[in-house]
Coordinates of C-alpha atoms and ligand atoms in Angstrom, one line a residue:
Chain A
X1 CA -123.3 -103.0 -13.3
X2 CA -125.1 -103.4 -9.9
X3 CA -124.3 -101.6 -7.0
X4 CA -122.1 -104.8 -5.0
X5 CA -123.0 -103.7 -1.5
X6 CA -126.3 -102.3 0.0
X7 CA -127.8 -98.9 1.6
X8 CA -130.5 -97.8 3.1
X9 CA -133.2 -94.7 1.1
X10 CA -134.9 -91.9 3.3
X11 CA -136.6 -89.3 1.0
X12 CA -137.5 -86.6 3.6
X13 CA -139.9 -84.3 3.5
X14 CA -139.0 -81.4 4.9
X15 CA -135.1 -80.0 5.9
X16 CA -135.8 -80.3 9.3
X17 CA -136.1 -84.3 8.9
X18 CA -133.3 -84.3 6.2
X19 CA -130.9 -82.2 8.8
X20 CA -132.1 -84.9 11.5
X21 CA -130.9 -88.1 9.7
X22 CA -127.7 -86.2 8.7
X23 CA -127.2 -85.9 12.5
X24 CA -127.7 -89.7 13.2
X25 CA -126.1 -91.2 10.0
X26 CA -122.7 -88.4 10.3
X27 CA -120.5 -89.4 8.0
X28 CA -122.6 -93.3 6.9
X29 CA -125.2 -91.1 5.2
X30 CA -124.8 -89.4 1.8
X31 CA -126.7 -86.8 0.0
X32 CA -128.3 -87.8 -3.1
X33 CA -129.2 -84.9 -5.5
X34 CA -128.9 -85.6 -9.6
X35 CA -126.6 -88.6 -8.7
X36 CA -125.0 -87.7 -11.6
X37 CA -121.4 -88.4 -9.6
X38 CA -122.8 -90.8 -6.7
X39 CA -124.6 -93.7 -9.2
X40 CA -120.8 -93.8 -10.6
X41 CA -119.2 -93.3 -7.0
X42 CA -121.3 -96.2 -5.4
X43 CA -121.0 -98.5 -9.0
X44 CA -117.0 -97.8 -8.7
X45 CA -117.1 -98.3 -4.9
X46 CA -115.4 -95.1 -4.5
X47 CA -118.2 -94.2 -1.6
X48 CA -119.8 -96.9 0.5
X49 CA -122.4 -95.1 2.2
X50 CA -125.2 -97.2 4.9
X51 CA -127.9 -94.8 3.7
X52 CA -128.7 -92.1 1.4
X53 CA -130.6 -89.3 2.2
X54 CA -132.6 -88.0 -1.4
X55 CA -133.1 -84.4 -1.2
X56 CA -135.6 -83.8 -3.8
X57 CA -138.4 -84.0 -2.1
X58 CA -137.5 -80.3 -0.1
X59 CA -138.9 -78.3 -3.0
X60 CA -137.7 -75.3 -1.1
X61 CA -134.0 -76.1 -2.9
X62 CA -135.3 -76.3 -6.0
X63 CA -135.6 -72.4 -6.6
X64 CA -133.7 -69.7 -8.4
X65 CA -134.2 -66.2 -6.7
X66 CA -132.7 -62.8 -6.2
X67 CA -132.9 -62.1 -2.2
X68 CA -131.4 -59.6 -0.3
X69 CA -129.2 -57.7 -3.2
X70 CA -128.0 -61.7 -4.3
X71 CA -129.1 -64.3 -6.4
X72 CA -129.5 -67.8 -4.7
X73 CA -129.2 -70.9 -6.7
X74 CA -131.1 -73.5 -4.5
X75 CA -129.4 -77.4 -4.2
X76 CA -132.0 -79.0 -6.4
X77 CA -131.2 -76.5 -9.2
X78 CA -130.0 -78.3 -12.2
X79 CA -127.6 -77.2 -15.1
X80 CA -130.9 -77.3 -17.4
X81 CA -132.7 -74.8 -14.7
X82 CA -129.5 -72.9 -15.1
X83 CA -130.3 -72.9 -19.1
X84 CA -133.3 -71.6 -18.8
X85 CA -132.8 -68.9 -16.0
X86 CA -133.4 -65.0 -17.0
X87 CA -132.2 -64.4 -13.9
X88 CA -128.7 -65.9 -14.1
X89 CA -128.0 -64.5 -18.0
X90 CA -129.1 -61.4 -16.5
X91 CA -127.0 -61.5 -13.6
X92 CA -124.8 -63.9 -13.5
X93 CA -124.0 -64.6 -17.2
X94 CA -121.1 -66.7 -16.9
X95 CA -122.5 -69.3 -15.1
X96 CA -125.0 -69.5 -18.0
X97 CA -122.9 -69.7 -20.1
X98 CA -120.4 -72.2 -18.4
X99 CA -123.9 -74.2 -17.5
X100 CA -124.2 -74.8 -21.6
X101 CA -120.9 -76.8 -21.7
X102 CA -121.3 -79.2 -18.9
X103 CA -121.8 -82.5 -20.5
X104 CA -125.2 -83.5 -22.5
X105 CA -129.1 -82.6 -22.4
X106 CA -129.6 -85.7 -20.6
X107 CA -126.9 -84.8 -17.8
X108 CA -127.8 -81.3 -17.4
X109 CA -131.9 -82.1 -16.9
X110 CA -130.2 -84.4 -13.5
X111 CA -126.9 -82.6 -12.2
X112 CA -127.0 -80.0 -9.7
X113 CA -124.9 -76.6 -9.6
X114 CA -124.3 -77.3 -5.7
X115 CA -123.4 -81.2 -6.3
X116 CA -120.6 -80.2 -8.8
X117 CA -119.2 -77.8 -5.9
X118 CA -120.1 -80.8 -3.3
X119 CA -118.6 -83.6 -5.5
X120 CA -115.5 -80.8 -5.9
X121 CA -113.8 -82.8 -9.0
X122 CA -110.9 -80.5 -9.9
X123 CA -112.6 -80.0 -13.7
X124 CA -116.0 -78.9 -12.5
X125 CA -117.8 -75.7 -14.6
X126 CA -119.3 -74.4 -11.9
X127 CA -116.2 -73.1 -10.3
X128 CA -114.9 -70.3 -12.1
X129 CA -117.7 -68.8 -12.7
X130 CA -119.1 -69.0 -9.0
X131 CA -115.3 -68.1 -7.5
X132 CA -115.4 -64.7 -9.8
X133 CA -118.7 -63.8 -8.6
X134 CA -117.5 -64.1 -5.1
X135 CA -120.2 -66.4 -4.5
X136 CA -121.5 -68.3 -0.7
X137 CA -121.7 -71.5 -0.1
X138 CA -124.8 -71.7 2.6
X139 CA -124.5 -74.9 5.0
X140 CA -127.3 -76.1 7.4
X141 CA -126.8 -78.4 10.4
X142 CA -128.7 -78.8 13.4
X143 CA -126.0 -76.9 14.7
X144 CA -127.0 -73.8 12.4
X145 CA -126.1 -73.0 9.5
X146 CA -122.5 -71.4 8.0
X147 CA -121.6 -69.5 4.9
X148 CA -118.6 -70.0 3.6
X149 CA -116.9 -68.4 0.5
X150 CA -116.8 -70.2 -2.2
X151 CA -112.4 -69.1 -2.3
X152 CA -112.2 -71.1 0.4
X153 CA -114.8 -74.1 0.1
X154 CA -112.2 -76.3 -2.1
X155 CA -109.9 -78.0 0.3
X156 CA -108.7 -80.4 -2.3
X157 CA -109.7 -82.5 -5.5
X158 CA -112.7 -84.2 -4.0
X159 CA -112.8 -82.6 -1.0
X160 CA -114.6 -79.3 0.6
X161 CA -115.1 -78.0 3.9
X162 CA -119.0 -79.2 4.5
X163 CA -119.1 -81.1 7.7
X164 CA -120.2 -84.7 8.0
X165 CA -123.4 -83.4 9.6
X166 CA -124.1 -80.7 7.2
X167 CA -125.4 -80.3 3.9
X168 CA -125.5 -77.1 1.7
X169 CA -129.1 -75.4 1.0
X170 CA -127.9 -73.3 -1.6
X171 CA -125.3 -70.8 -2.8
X172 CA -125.4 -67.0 -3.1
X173 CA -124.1 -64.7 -5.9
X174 CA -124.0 -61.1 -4.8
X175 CA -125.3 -59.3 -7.5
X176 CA -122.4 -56.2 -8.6
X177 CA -123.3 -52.9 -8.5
X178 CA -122.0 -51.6 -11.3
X179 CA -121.9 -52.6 -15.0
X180 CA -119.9 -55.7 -15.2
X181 CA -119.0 -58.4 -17.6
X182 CA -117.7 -62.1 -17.8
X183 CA -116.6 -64.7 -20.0
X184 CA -115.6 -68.7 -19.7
X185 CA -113.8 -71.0 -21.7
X186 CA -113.4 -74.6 -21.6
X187 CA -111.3 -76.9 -23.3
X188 CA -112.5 -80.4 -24.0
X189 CA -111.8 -83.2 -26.6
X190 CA -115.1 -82.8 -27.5
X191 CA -118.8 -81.1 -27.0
X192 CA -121.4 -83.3 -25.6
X193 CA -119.8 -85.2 -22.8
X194 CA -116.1 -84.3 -22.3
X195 CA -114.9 -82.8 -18.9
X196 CA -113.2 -79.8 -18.7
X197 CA -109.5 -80.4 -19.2
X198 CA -109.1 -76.7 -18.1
X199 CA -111.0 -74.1 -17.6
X200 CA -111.1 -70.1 -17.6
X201 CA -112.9 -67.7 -16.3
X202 CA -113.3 -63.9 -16.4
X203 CA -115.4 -61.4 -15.0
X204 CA -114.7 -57.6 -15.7
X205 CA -116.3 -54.7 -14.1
X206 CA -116.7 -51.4 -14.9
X207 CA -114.5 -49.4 -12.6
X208 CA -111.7 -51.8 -14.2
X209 CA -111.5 -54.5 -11.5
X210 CA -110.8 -57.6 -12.9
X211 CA -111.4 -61.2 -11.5
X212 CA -110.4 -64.2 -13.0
X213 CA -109.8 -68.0 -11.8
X214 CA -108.6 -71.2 -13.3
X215 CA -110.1 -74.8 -12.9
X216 CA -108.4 -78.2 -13.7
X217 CA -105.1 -77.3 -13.7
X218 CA -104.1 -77.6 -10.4
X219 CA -105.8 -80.0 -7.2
X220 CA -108.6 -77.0 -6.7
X221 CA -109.8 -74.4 -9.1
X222 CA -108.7 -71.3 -7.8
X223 CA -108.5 -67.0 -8.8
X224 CA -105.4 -65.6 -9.3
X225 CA -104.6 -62.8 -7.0
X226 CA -101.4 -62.2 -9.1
X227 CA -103.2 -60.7 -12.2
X228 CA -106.0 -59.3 -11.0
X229 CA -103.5 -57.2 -8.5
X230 CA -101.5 -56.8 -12.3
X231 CA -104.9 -55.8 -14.0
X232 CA -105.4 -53.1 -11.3
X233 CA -102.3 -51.5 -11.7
X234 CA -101.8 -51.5 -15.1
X235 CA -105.3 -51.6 -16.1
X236 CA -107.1 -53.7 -19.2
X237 CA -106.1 -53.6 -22.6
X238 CA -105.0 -55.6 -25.7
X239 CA -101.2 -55.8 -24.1
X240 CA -101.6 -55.8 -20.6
X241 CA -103.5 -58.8 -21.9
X242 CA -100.8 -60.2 -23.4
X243 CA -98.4 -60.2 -20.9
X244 CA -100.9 -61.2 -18.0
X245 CA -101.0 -64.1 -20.3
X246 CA -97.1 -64.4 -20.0
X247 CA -97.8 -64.4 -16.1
X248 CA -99.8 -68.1 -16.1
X249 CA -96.6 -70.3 -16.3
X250 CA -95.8 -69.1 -12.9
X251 CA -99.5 -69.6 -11.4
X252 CA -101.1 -72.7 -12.5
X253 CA -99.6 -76.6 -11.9
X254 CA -101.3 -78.2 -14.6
X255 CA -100.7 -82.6 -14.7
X256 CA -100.7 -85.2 -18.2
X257 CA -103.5 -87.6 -17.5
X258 CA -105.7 -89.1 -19.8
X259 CA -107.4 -85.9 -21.1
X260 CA -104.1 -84.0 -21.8
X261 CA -100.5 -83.2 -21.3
X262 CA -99.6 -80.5 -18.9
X263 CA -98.0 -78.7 -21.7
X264 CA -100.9 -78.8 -23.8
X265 CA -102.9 -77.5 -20.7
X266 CA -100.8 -74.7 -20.2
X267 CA -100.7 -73.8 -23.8
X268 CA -104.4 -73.8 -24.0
X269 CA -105.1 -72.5 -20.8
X270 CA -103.0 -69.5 -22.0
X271 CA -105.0 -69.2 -25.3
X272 CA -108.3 -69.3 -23.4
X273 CA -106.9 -66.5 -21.0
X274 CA -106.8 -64.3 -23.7
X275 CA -110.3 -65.0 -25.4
X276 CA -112.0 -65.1 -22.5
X277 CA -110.1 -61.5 -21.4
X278 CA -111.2 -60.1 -25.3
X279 CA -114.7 -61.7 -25.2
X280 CA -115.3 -59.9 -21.8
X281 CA -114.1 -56.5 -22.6
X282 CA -116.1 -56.6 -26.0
X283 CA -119.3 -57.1 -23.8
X284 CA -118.5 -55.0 -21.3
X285 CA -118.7 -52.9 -23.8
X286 CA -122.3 -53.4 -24.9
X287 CA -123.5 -53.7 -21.5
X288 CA -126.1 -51.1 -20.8
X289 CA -126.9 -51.6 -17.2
Chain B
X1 CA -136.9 -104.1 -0.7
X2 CA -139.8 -101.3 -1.2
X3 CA -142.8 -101.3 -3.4
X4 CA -142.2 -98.4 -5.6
X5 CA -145.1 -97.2 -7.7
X6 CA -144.5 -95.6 -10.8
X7 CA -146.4 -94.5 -14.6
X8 CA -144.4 -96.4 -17.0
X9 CA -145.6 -95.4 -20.9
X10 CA -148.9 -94.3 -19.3
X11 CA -149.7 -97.5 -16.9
X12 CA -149.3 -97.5 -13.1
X13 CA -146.8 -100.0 -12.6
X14 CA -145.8 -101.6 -9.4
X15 CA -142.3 -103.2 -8.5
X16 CA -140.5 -104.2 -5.4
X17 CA -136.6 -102.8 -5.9
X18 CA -134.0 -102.2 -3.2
X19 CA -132.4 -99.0 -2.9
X20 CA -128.9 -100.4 -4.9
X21 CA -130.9 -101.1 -8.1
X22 CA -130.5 -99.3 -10.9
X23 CA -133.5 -97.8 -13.2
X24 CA -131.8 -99.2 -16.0
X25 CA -131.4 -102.7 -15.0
X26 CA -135.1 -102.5 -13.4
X27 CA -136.7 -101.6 -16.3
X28 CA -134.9 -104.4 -18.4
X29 CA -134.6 -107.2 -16.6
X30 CA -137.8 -106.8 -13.7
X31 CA -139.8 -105.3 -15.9
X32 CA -138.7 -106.6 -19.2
X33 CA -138.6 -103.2 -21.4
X34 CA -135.5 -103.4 -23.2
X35 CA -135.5 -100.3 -25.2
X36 CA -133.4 -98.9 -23.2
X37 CA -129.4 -100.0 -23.5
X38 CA -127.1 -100.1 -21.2
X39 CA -123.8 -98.6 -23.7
X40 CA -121.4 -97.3 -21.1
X41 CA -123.3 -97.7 -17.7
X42 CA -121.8 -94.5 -16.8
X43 CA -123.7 -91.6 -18.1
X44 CA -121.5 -91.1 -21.2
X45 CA -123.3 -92.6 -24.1
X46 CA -126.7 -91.8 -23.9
X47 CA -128.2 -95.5 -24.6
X48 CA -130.0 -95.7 -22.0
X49 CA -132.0 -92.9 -22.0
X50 CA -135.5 -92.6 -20.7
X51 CA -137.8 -89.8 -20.2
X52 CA -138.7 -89.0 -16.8
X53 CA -141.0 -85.9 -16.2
X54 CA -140.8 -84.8 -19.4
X55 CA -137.1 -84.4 -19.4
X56 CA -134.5 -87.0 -21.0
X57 CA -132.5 -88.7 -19.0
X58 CA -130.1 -91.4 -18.2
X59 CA -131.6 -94.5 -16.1
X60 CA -127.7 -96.1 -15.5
X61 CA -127.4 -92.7 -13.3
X62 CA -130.9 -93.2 -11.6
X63 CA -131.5 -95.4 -8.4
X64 CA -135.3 -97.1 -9.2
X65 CA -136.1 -96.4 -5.8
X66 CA -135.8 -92.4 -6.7
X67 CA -138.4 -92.9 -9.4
X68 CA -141.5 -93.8 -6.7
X69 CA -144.8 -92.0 -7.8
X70 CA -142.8 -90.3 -10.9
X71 CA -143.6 -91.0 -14.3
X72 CA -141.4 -93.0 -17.2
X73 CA -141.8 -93.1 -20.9
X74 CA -139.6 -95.2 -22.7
X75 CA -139.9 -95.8 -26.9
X76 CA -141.7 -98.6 -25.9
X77 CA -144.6 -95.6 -24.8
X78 CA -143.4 -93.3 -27.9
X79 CA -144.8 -95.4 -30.5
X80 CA -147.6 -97.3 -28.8
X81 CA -150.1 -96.2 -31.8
X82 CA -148.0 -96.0 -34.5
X83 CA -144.2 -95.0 -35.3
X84 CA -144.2 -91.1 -34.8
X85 CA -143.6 -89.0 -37.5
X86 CA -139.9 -88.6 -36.3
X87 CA -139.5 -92.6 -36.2
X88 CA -141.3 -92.4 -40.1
X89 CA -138.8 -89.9 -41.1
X90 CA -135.8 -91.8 -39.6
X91 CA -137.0 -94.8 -40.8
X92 CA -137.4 -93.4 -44.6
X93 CA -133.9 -92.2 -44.5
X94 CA -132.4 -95.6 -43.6
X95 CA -130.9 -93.5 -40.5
X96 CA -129.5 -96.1 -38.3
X97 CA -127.4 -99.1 -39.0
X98 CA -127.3 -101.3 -35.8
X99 CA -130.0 -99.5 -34.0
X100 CA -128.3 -99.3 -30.5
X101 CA -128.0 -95.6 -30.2
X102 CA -131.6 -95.3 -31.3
X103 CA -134.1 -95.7 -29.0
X104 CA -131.6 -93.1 -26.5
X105 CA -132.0 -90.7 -29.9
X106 CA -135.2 -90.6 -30.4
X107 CA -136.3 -90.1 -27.0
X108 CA -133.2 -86.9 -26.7
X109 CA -135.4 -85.4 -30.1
X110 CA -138.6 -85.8 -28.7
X111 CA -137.4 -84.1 -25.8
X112 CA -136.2 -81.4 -27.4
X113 CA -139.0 -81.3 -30.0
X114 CA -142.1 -81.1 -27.3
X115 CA -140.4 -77.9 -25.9
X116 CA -138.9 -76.6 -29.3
X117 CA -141.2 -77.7 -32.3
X118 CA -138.7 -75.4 -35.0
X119 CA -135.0 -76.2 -33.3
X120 CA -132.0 -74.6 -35.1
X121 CA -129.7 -76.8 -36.8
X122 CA -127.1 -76.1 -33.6
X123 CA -130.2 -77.1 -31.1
X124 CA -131.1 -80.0 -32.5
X125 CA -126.9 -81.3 -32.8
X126 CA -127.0 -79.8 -29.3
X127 CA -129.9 -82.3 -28.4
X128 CA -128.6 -85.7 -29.4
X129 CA -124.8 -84.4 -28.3
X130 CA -125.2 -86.7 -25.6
X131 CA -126.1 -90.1 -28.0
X132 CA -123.5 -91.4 -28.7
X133 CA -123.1 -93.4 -32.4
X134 CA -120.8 -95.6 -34.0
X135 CA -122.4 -96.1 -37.2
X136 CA -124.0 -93.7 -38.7
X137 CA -121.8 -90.3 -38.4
X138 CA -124.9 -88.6 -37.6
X139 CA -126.0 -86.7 -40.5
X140 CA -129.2 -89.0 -41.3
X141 CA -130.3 -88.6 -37.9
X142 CA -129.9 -84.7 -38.3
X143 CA -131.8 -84.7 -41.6
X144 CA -134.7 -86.5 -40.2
X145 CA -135.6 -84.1 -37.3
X146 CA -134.8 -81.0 -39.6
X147 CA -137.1 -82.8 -41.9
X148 CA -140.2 -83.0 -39.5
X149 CA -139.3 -79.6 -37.6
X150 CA -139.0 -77.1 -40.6
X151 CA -141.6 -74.5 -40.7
X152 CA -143.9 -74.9 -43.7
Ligands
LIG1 C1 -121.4 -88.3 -18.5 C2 -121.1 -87.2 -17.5 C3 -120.5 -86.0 -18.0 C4 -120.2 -85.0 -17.1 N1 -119.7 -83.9 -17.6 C5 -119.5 -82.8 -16.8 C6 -119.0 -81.6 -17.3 O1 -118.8 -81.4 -18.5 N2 -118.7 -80.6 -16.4 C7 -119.0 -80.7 -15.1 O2 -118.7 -79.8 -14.4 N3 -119.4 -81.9 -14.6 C8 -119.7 -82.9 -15.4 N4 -120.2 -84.1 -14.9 C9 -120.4 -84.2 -13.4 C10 -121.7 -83.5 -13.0 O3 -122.7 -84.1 -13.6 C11 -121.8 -83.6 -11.5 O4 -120.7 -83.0 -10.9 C12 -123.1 -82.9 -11.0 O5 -123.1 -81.5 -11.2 C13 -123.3 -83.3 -9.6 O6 -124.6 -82.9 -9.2 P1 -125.7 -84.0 -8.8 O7 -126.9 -83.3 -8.5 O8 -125.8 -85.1 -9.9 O9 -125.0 -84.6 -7.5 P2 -125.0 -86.1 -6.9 O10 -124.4 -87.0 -7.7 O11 -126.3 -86.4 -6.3 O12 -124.0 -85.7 -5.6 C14 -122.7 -85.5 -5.8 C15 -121.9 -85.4 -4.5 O13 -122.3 -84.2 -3.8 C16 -123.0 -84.5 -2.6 N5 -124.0 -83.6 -2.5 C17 -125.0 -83.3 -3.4 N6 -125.8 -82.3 -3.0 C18 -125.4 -81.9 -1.8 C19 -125.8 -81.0 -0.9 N7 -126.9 -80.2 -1.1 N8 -125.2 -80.8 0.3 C20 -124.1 -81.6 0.6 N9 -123.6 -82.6 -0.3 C21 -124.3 -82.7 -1.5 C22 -123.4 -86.0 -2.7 O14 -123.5 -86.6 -1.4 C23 -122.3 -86.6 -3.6 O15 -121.2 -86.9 -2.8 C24 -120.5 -85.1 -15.7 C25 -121.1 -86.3 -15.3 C26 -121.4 -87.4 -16.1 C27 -122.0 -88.6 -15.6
LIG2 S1 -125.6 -96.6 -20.4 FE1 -126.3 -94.8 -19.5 S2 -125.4 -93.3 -20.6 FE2 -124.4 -95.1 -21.4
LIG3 S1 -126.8 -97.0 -35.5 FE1 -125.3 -98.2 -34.5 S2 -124.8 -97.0 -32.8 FE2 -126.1 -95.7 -33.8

């Protein structure tokens, strides 16, 4: 299907010039990473943008590196890059693992970590895993740039708190101190293409603090304050499992669309809950650092 | 319009698109390679797949002004001296029925096999995940890539 309406291309060399067009074209211009979600966005008409502004020619984003006691995932990195990353399975396994079930081969090798937080659809994988890390989101403007926790960049479904003017360089992962586990779980129709139609993620750590965070059943993946506090208090084990589990009902708003019932979502998300809580303590377990 | 220049299947190839083109359509309709299907138009079925860079991907999610001074092989550039050993094996088995799915397959297991000559049974499922096919249930295509990537 062609695209009915027309756009202009700048493909600029260097942040700097990218930041500059952003501060002309404000809220006309769009970024164009993977264009995994905009090639769909622009075909559906969804976004009618006068230009787009292709960032991969700033080869700067396209880097995975630990910096300053965190890991950075630049905005060119891709799910594949993700894939192949020692440094995420070694330090942010999670998002590895959660990288693994996002769509196909031939989607991962295009689709950006950051654009899946940018685009912000309520059953992105790269939300749990990023929100129990405690990860950044790093903006730059001409204005400067911002970092903003990742708990609060989701505003609603579709929509974050990047300015028109800004664009996001890359986001941060501080790396724990202390041994530390996670797990996710994601329930589809089926492997190969299917979003998420919920999502679960875990991430123990050693001293017993617990994190864990829900996507797709609600406008905006979020964590759940109520049982980590519960996890704290009572501490981890096969029944505090259990009735943490029992807890959900009261936390989560899942909706029926075309990929599931609410009730279904609510079932599974409990079942996920659980074996992502059991796959986390079992390799906490074999952790050695 | 722009005058994008590109390698397509190891030629420099020159094309005037505007930035609302779509690879997919370019490359079928400007340029008249028509390996590459459009299924869903969407990024769902895998049909249209091309390799860019080395890496498979989806031209109905690529703008053909992105692809300026990158480089494009399509099964058009695959088998340009001969059907590959993949294609003979494929081919042997009887492994597609209306062919649609296959040129997006094909591509998805050469991917994988340039990087991965000995996949597992799960990478090579894993590989083609993505391609979707309505005739053939799969199996045939598995056998022929286990066939030509077993260790001997
Ligand atoms: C068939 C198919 C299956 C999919 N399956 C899954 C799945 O299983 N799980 C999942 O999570 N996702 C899935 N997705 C969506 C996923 O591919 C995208 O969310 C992807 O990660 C977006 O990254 P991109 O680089 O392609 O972004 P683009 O499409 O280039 O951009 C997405 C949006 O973010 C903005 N943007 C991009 N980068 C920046 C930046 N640095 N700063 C500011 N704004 C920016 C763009 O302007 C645009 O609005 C699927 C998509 C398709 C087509
Ligand atoms: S036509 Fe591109 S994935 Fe279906
Ligand atoms: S052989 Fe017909 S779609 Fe695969």
């Amino acid at each position: 299907m062609a695209i009915p309406f027309e756009f202009g291309y700048e493909k600029p060399a260097t942040i700097a010039d990218a930041l500059h067009l952003l501060d002309k074209w404000g809220r006309n211009a769009r970024i164009l990473a993977g264009g995994t979600d905009l090639a769909n966005e622009l075909k559906q008409g969804f976004r009618v943008p006068e230009l787009l502004v292709d960032i991969k020619g700033l080869d700067a984003l396209e880097k995975i590196k630990v910096l300053d006691d965190a890991l950075h995932i630049g905005a060119l990195v891709t799910f594949d890059m993700v894939r192949n990353s020692q440094l995420v399975r070694d330090h942010a396994y999670i998002l590895y693992e959660a990288a693994g079930l996002v769509a196909s081969s031939g989607v991962r090798n295009r689709a950006t970590v950051v654009g899946n937080i940018c685009s912000a659809v309520a059953c992105m994988d790269s939300a749990a895993p990023l929100l129990v890390h405690d990860a950044v989101v790093h903006t730059a403007s001409l204005e400067g740039e911002r970092e903003v926790p990742v708990q609060d960049w989701f505003v609603d479904n579709r929509k974050t708190l990047v300015g028109e003017k800004e664009m996001v360089s890359h986001v941060s992962i501080p790396l724990p101190k202390i041994k530390h586990a996670g797990a996710y779980q994601k329930m589809m129709r089926y492997t190969g293409e299917d979003l998420a139609a919920a999502n679960v993620g875990v991430l123990l750590m050693e001293d017993g603090a617990c994190r864990v965070a829900f996507g797709s059943v609600g406008p905006i993946p979020r964590r759940s304050p109520e049982i980590e506090l519960f996890f704290e208090k009572n501490g981890v084990n096969a029944r505090h499992i259990d009735q943490a589990k029992d807890m959900i009902g009261g936390i989560i708003s899942p909706i029926t669309d075309v990929r599931a019932t609410k009730e279904y979502r609510m079932h599974m998300t409990k079942v996920m809950f659980v074996r992502a809580m059991h796959a986390a303590v079992e390799r906490l377990k074999k952790q050695k650092i | 319009m722009k005058k994008i220049s590109f390698t397509l299947n190891g030629e420099l190839r020159q094309v005037d698109v505007a930035p609302n083109e779509i690879l997919l359509e370019v490359l079928r309709y400007k340029i008249g390679v028509k390996s590459p299907k459009c299924g869903c138009d969407t990024g769902d079925c895998g049909a249209c797949t091309v390799i860019l860079n080395g890496k498979a991907v989806r031209s109905c999610l690529i703008f053909a002004i992105e692809i300026n001074g990158q480089e494009i092989v399509t099964l058009e550039g695959l088998s340009k001296d001969g059907l590959t050993p993949l294609q003979k094996a494929l081919l042997d088995r009887n492994a597609f029925q209306c062919g649609y799915c296959a040129p997006g397959m094909i591509l998805s297991a050469t991917c994988l096999m340039s990087g991965n000559p000995h996949p597992s049974e799960e990478e090579i499922k894993e590989s083609i995940a993505g391609n979707l096919c309505r005739c053939t249930g799969y199996q045939p295509v598995i056998d022929a890539i286990s066939e030509v990537t077993k260790k001997h």
